[in-house]
Amino acid sequence: MKVLVQKFGGSSVADLECMKKVRAKVLDAVAQGYKVVVVLSARAGQTNKLVEMAYQWSDEPNPAEYDALLATGEQESIALFSMLLNDAGVKARSMVGYQVPVLTDNSYGSARIISIEAGHFLSELERFDVVVMAGFQGYSMENRITTLGRGGSDTSAVAIAAALSAEIGTVDCHIYTDVDGVYTTDPRMVPKATKIPKISYDEMLEMASMGAKVLQIRSVEFAKKYKVPVWVRSTFTNDEGTLVTQEDESMMESVMVSGVAFDKDQVRITILGVPDQPGVSAALFAPLADHEILVDMIVQKASREGITDMTYTVSHKDLKRALVYTEKVAEEIGAQGIEYDDQVAKVSVIGVGMRNHSGVAAIAFSALHKANINILMISTSEIKISCLIHANELEKAVRTLHTTFGLDGE
Amino acid sequence: MKVLVQKFGGSSVADLECMKKVRAKVLDAVAQGYKVVVVLSARAGQTNKLVEMAYQWSDEPNPAEYDALLATGEQESIALFSMLLNDAGVKARSMVGYQVPVLTDNSYGSARIISIEAGHFLSELERFDVVVMAGFQGYSMENRITTLGRGGSDTSAVAIAAALSAEIGTVDCHIYTDVDGVYTTDPRMVPKATKIPKISYDEMLEMASMGAKVLQIRSVEFAKKYKVPVWVRSTFTNDEGTLVTQEDESMMESVMVSGVAFDKDQVRITILGVPDQPGVSAALFAPLADHEILVDMIVQKASREGITDMTYTVSHKDLKRALVYTEKVAEEIGAQGIEYDDQVAKVSVIGVGMRNHSGVAAIAFSALHKANINILMISTSEIKISCLIHANELEKAVRTLHTTFGLDGE
């Protein structure tokens, strides 16, 4: 059996006209001899409407019932879409989370998939040409409806592809979005950005976490774990899109840097005059973690006379709370004071090629220096170099690095 | 375990304010020490909205997907209502058809309940104070969502009460409506109509089929089969309502007639000069049955010289089609012609007491005669006498019979 998974988001199935366009994509795949698994989100706006209703009913909606309510959104879209397919003479049926079943844990609102029963699903694929599956939702061992959290439909699609792959060999997963693939950087900022034909899971993870919001991070982690080939494609074109797949020799040889990502949502907080004693970092970051404040970059200045500065970044939404806890700790540990700067941004170059090519960092720093861009903080990983810079220099920095690493298109 | 089933219709849960009134009823039952099963319909208007959407998407929606779509209506109402209960400090959870599970056949749109798994339900009633169950919907052995047809929520409520009764002894079922019980006749027509405190299943079936649309007929049949005591009560008062239950001696002794029902939706069709031969009735009624035209009363005049008249009644909506098939048959069997009268109505007196009291029919006919009401057709059953009369005499006929059989209140 030749199976293809196609996932369409909420804006692709917003109304009847949109759904008809999506149907054309599915009919194409059927005509090519595929048994097709279509994974759908709720129609655009529907989930927000349900969330609004929940909060009209309750200031703090019961989490399990909240999920049961939200799950009606995909049930609606998959039933309507299956009607359209049947009208086109295709044998199709819908399946909500418990019908698959997609077994999850009990973390309502952000449930994790435990397993997907592929056997029953395959027998339904024998009886039907297309199975239209509800994204975003699952079913817990306690016989309750769960949801995977916003954007969870990507994860649903990759997960069903993974489950089917284990039974019948590699099943490709096509994620349809409103862009036609993954770009070397944001084309709205750099018009010379080019589409990347092939990218590794690790690079995609770095790109996604940096704000290239094409794929939900969890879905990429899932794809990586189960080696599911994921194609990012556009609902509105016939372009091949970008293949997200395992890293291979050819990829590592060809390019040092695959893309330049950036993140405007950064605030830098500095604690001045920190006594350089063991345990100081823990004292500072433990309360932030306890209050679920995500710290991104961390830098500790070289100590001078037993005194140092600690600098870290958080997102704008966490600034106020971060300042409260940081001030408290600063006082406790006898620091001289704190200051913050919300006019900063992060630029990163990403590429598995860095593993084999030394000097990528040096090239990046030198290019920024030549462009008169001041680097405020640096952090590096095996396949990424990130620099914090002044926000008003971000665009120049992205363009500079994009050109420097030979990513500019025509 | 002391269990009570409470069913509320769509208008009782239409919005937040309505649901809060319903919650008060449920909290009352909880305070009385009951574990409560609340059966809800979709919020008023929601099912119609979904039906409309289905027909926007498809001229002939796939029946299975149509049911999957409609089932979101109750899922919404039970999730919202469970939120309200949890906010009031009551441990509550929602259950849709497949979670119960309510096993049905595959007749999408009008599925029949095959069985309800009571064991799992009881264990949930041990863990929760209230289980809020979706009415109207079920789940087929083929792993598909089904619906029971309009008004099916009554049947859901009686069915769960029956299933639980089999395990833990009699479970009462309270059906909340916008009237406070079953009346001796329609109070809008006869202001002296009185509420019946207790009525047998059979009488209720006759009352319901005659247009006293308090309970869905199927639910009464279900209640009769499994001996579930059903209380018809008002959402808006604290009145005890009407108990629909098994016929007992006391009921049969006390009153001859329990109520007067009527039906304005009747058209009389007559085939004139029918040759009185074997097979003529079959020739006429078979095509009507084949085309799902429901025939109510049938009368055949005494034959004279091998020639007779056949008269029957159908509802207004079936008139056109009935005439087509009847004309065709009339020609085939060599009848003289057909005529119809749509200015007729049916009035019926109903009561299990008739079984023991002779002469009820005579009293009824004589009363109508004294009131100068012409009887066009008569049909009788063990507990019912129906007369077809001219439509403009209906109100007089109902009042006359209501008074004659001592049903008038203050």
PDB file of C-alpha atoms in Angstrom, chain A residues 13-16 19 43 49-50 53-54 56-62 65-69 71-72 75-76 78-84 86-87 92-96 98-100 120 124 127-128 139 142-145, chain B residues 13-16 19 43 49-50 53-54 56-62 65-69 71-72 75-76 78-84 86-87 92-96 98-100 120 124 127-128 139 142-145:
ATOM      1  CA  VAL A  13      -9.915  24.846   5.285  1.00  0.00           C
ATOM      2  CA  ALA A  14     -11.501  28.106   6.441  1.00  0.00           C
ATOM      3  CA  ASP A  15     -14.532  27.866   4.157  1.00  0.00           C
ATOM      4  CA  LEU A  16     -16.091  25.906   1.327  1.00  0.00           C
ATOM      5  CA  MET A  19     -11.745  23.294   1.123  1.00  0.00           C
ATOM      6  CA  ARG A  43     -11.418  25.942  10.378  1.00  0.00           C
ATOM      7  CA  LYS A  49     -14.432  31.106  18.955  1.00  0.00           C
ATOM      8  CA  LEU A  50     -14.556  28.025  21.163  1.00  0.00           C
ATOM      9  CA  MET A  53     -17.027  30.619  24.630  1.00  0.00           C
ATOM     10  CA  ALA A  54     -15.208  28.589  27.289  1.00  0.00           C
ATOM     11  CA  GLN A  56     -17.640  33.189  28.831  1.00  0.00           C
ATOM     12  CA  TRP A  57     -18.812  30.101  30.680  1.00  0.00           C
ATOM     13  CA  SER A  58     -16.028  29.947  33.223  1.00  0.00           C
ATOM     14  CA  ASP A  59     -13.185  32.111  34.481  1.00  0.00           C
ATOM     15  CA  GLU A  60     -11.096  28.981  34.814  1.00  0.00           C
ATOM     16  CA  PRO A  61     -12.605  26.291  32.591  1.00  0.00           C
ATOM     17  CA  ASN A  62     -12.113  22.715  33.721  1.00  0.00           C
ATOM     18  CA  GLU A  65     -13.884  19.882  29.448  1.00  0.00           C
ATOM     19  CA  TYR A  66     -11.996  22.686  27.745  1.00  0.00           C
ATOM     20  CA  ASP A  67     -10.283  20.076  25.577  1.00  0.00           C
ATOM     21  CA  ALA A  68     -13.590  18.289  24.905  1.00  0.00           C
ATOM     22  CA  LEU A  69     -15.030  21.599  23.753  1.00  0.00           C
ATOM     23  CA  ALA A  71     -12.031  19.086  19.931  1.00  0.00           C
ATOM     24  CA  THR A  72     -15.374  19.850  18.265  1.00  0.00           C
ATOM     25  CA  GLN A  75     -14.587  17.188  14.177  1.00  0.00           C
ATOM     26  CA  GLU A  76     -16.494  19.835  12.264  1.00  0.00           C
ATOM     27  CA  ILE A  78     -13.079  16.719   9.002  1.00  0.00           C
ATOM     28  CA  ALA A  79     -16.780  15.857   8.665  1.00  0.00           C
ATOM     29  CA  LEU A  80     -17.348  18.713   6.209  1.00  0.00           C
ATOM     30  CA  PHE A  81     -14.238  17.850   4.207  1.00  0.00           C
ATOM     31  CA  SER A  82     -15.162  14.160   4.043  1.00  0.00           C
ATOM     32  CA  MET A  83     -18.553  15.172   2.635  1.00  0.00           C
ATOM     33  CA  LEU A  84     -16.751  17.022  -0.151  1.00  0.00           C
ATOM     34  CA  ASN A  86     -17.529  11.668  -1.030  1.00  0.00           C
ATOM     35  CA  ASP A  87     -19.312  14.076  -3.356  1.00  0.00           C
ATOM     36  CA  ALA A  92     -13.583   8.841   2.416  1.00  0.00           C
ATOM     37  CA  ARG A  93     -14.277   8.792   6.119  1.00  0.00           C
ATOM     38  CA  SER A  94     -13.390  11.057   9.025  1.00  0.00           C
ATOM     39  CA  MET A  95     -11.687   9.953  12.232  1.00  0.00           C
ATOM     40  CA  VAL A  96     -11.458  11.972  15.415  1.00  0.00           C
ATOM     41  CA  TYR A  98     -10.411   8.431  19.752  1.00  0.00           C
ATOM     42  CA  GLN A  99     -11.386   6.723  16.530  1.00  0.00           C
ATOM     43  CA  VAL A 100      -7.787   6.453  15.344  1.00  0.00           C
ATOM     44  CA  HIS A 120      -6.898  -0.425  12.692  1.00  0.00           C
ATOM     45  CA  GLU A 124      -9.582   1.589   7.284  1.00  0.00           C
ATOM     46  CA  ARG A 127     -11.680   0.110   2.941  1.00  0.00           C
ATOM     47  CA  PHE A 128     -11.409   3.812   2.074  1.00  0.00           C
ATOM     48  CA  TYR A 139      -7.542  10.428  23.667  1.00  0.00           C
ATOM     49  CA  GLU A 142      -8.744   7.628  31.258  1.00  0.00           C
ATOM     50  CA  ASN A 143     -11.280   7.761  28.430  1.00  0.00           C
ATOM     51  CA  ARG A 144     -11.052  11.535  28.086  1.00  0.00           C
ATOM     52  CA  ILE A 145     -10.571  13.784  25.072  1.00  0.00           C
TER      53      ILE A 145
ATOM     54  CA  VAL B  13     -29.379  24.826  27.784  1.00  0.00           C
ATOM     55  CA  ALA B  14     -29.575  27.501  25.098  1.00  0.00           C
ATOM     56  CA  ASP B  15     -27.195  29.917  26.810  1.00  0.00           C
ATOM     57  CA  LEU B  16     -25.230  30.559  29.981  1.00  0.00           C
ATOM     58  CA  MET B  19     -27.591  26.497  31.906  1.00  0.00           C
ATOM     59  CA  ARG B  43     -28.008  24.129  22.593  1.00  0.00           C
ATOM     60  CA  LYS B  49     -26.971  25.636  12.279  1.00  0.00           C
ATOM     61  CA  LEU B  50     -24.979  22.452  11.691  1.00  0.00           C
ATOM     62  CA  MET B  53     -23.768  24.082   7.140  1.00  0.00           C
ATOM     63  CA  ALA B  54     -23.903  20.486   5.921  1.00  0.00           C
ATOM     64  CA  GLN B  56     -24.018  24.410   2.184  1.00  0.00           C
ATOM     65  CA  TRP B  57     -21.197  21.951   1.771  1.00  0.00           C
ATOM     66  CA  SER B  58     -23.128  19.256  -0.055  1.00  0.00           C
ATOM     67  CA  ASP B  59     -26.485  18.790  -1.739  1.00  0.00           C
ATOM     68  CA  GLU B  60     -26.596  15.282  -0.371  1.00  0.00           C
ATOM     69  CA  PRO B  61     -24.228  15.090   2.594  1.00  0.00           C
ATOM     70  CA  ASN B  62     -22.641  11.730   3.255  1.00  0.00           C
ATOM     71  CA  GLU B  65     -20.238  12.468   8.079  1.00  0.00           C
ATOM     72  CA  TYR B  66     -23.513  14.304   8.585  1.00  0.00           C
ATOM     73  CA  ASP B  67     -23.895  12.487  11.898  1.00  0.00           C
ATOM     74  CA  ALA B  68     -20.265  13.182  12.849  1.00  0.00           C
ATOM     75  CA  LEU B  69     -20.916  16.865  12.204  1.00  0.00           C
ATOM     76  CA  ALA B  71     -22.669  15.180  17.100  1.00  0.00           C
ATOM     77  CA  THR B  72     -20.452  18.205  17.782  1.00  0.00           C
ATOM     78  CA  GLN B  75     -20.298  17.677  22.703  1.00  0.00           C
ATOM     79  CA  GLU B  76     -20.305  21.450  22.955  1.00  0.00           C
ATOM     80  CA  ILE B  78     -22.016  18.871  27.701  1.00  0.00           C
ATOM     81  CA  ALA B  79     -18.482  20.299  27.879  1.00  0.00           C
ATOM     82  CA  LEU B  80     -19.810  23.767  28.698  1.00  0.00           C
ATOM     83  CA  PHE B  81     -22.251  22.430  31.267  1.00  0.00           C
ATOM     84  CA  SER B  82     -19.582  20.280  32.940  1.00  0.00           C
ATOM     85  CA  MET B  83     -17.423  23.396  33.278  1.00  0.00           C
ATOM     86  CA  LEU B  84     -20.277  25.083  35.170  1.00  0.00           C
ATOM     87  CA  ASN B  86     -16.965  21.950  38.240  1.00  0.00           C
ATOM     88  CA  ASP B  87     -17.017  25.675  38.974  1.00  0.00           C
ATOM     89  CA  ALA B  92     -18.394  16.298  36.969  1.00  0.00           C
ATOM     90  CA  ARG B  93     -17.271  14.969  33.610  1.00  0.00           C
ATOM     91  CA  SER B  94     -18.807  14.883  30.154  1.00  0.00           C
ATOM     92  CA  MET B  95     -19.252  11.768  28.039  1.00  0.00           C
ATOM     93  CA  VAL B  96     -20.066  11.698  24.346  1.00  0.00           C
ATOM     94  CA  TYR B  98     -18.546   6.652  22.201  1.00  0.00           C
ATOM     95  CA  GLN B  99     -17.272   7.331  25.696  1.00  0.00           C
ATOM     96  CA  VAL B 100     -20.325   5.795  27.349  1.00  0.00           C
ATOM     97  CA  HIS B 120     -17.869   1.514  32.886  1.00  0.00           C
ATOM     98  CA  GLU B 124     -17.374   6.770  36.437  1.00  0.00           C
ATOM     99  CA  ARG B 127     -15.402   8.711  40.658  1.00  0.00           C
ATOM    100  CA  PHE B 128     -17.669  11.661  39.806  1.00  0.00           C
ATOM    101  CA  TYR B 139     -21.477   4.876  18.240  1.00  0.00           C
ATOM    102  CA  GLU B 142     -18.016   0.056  12.622  1.00  0.00           C
ATOM    103  CA  ASN B 143     -16.308   2.733  14.729  1.00  0.00           C
ATOM    104  CA  ARG B 144     -18.497   5.537  13.391  1.00  0.00           C
ATOM    105  CA  ILE B 145     -20.463   8.267  15.109  1.00  0.00           C
TER     106      ILE B 145
END
